Short mmCIF file of C-alpha atoms in Angstrom, two decimals:
data_model
loop_
_atom_site.label_atom_id
_atom_site.label_comp_id
_atom_site.label_asym_id
_atom_site.label_seq_id
_atom_site.Cartn_x
_atom_site.Cartn_y
_atom_site.Cartn_z
CA LEU A 188 228.30 304.84 -24.80
CA ASN A 189 225.54 306.63 -26.59
CA TYR A 190 225.17 310.40 -26.57
CA ARG A 191 222.74 310.58 -23.63
CA GLU A 192 224.91 308.30 -21.48
CA ARG A 193 228.04 310.36 -22.24
CA ALA A 194 226.23 313.61 -21.48
CA ILE A 195 224.76 312.37 -18.20
CA VAL A 196 228.09 310.98 -16.97
CA ALA A 197 229.94 314.18 -17.88
CA ASP A 198 227.36 316.48 -16.31
CA HIS A 199 226.94 314.42 -13.15
CA LEU A 200 230.69 314.13 -12.59
CA GLY A 201 231.26 317.80 -13.45
CA PHE A 202 233.45 317.83 -16.55
CA CYS A 203 233.12 319.33 -20.01
CA ARG A 204 231.74 317.01 -22.69
CA ASP A 205 234.05 318.47 -25.35
CA CYS A 206 237.42 319.09 -23.69
CA TYR A 207 237.05 317.01 -20.48
CA ALA A 208 238.11 319.97 -18.30
CA THR A 209 236.90 320.06 -14.71
CA HIS A 210 237.31 323.86 -14.40
CA TYR A 211 236.32 326.90 -16.43
CA TYR A 212 237.28 330.57 -16.53
CA ASP A 213 234.45 332.83 -15.38
CA THR A 214 234.41 335.89 -17.65
CA ASP A 215 232.16 337.82 -15.25
CA ASP A 216 234.27 337.31 -12.12
CA LEU A 217 237.78 338.84 -12.04
CA ASP A 218 240.48 338.38 -9.43
CA GLY A 219 242.68 341.15 -7.97
CA ASP A 220 244.91 341.23 -11.07
CA GLY A 221 241.96 341.64 -13.45
CA LYS A 222 242.18 338.04 -14.73
CA HIS A 223 239.25 335.66 -15.04
CA LYS A 224 238.82 333.39 -12.04
CA CYS A 225 239.20 329.66 -12.58
CA LYS A 226 236.19 327.88 -11.07
CA PRO A 227 235.28 324.20 -10.80
CA ARG A 228 232.46 322.92 -12.98
CA ARG A 229 229.24 322.23 -11.14
CA LYS A 230 228.22 318.61 -10.63
CA GLU A 231 224.58 318.33 -11.63
CA PRO A 232 222.12 316.31 -9.53
CA PHE A 233 219.98 313.65 -11.18
CA ILE A 234 216.81 315.72 -10.94
CA GLU A 235 218.34 318.44 -13.14
CA LEU A 236 219.71 315.85 -15.55
CA ALA A 237 216.25 314.31 -15.87
CA VAL A 238 214.71 317.68 -16.77
CA GLU A 239 217.54 318.57 -19.17
CA HIS A 240 217.27 315.27 -21.07
CA GLY A 241 213.49 314.93 -20.95
CA LEU A 242 213.51 311.85 -18.76
CA SER A 243 210.52 310.76 -16.69
CA SER A 244 212.24 310.90 -13.29
CA PRO A 245 215.56 311.37 -11.49
CA ASP A 246 215.62 307.59 -11.03
CA THR A 247 215.76 307.17 -14.80
CA ALA A 248 218.77 309.51 -14.97
CA ASP A 249 220.40 307.54 -12.15
CA LYS A 250 219.78 304.23 -13.96
CA THR A 251 221.24 305.66 -17.18
CA TYR A 252 224.30 306.87 -15.26
CA ARG A 253 224.84 303.53 -13.52
CA ARG A 254 224.32 301.59 -16.77
CA ALA A 255 226.96 303.78 -18.45
CA LEU A 256 229.40 303.15 -15.58
CA GLU A 257 228.83 299.42 -15.89
CA LYS A 258 229.47 299.55 -19.65
CA MET A 259 232.75 301.40 -19.02
CA ARG A 260 233.72 298.95 -16.28
CA GLN A 261 233.13 295.99 -18.60
CA LYS A 262 235.07 297.59 -21.43
CA LEU A 263 238.03 298.37 -19.18
CA SER A 264 238.15 294.83 -17.78
CA GLN A 265 238.55 293.27 -21.24
#
């Protein structure tokens, strides 16, 4: 996958592009023991992905996402 496809898949599914984690520690929100709370990463909708990547519409982000999934599906079936 190219960079844009990897970024869109990661952001839409809600995991970190670098470490593949699905959660993060919020440094501004502490629990009762004074430790950082572990929160799930937000899954971004296609409209936000389109704006972030300079795409013309949310449909373009959706097509990029689905094309990336198809590429992964083909690679895994080999």
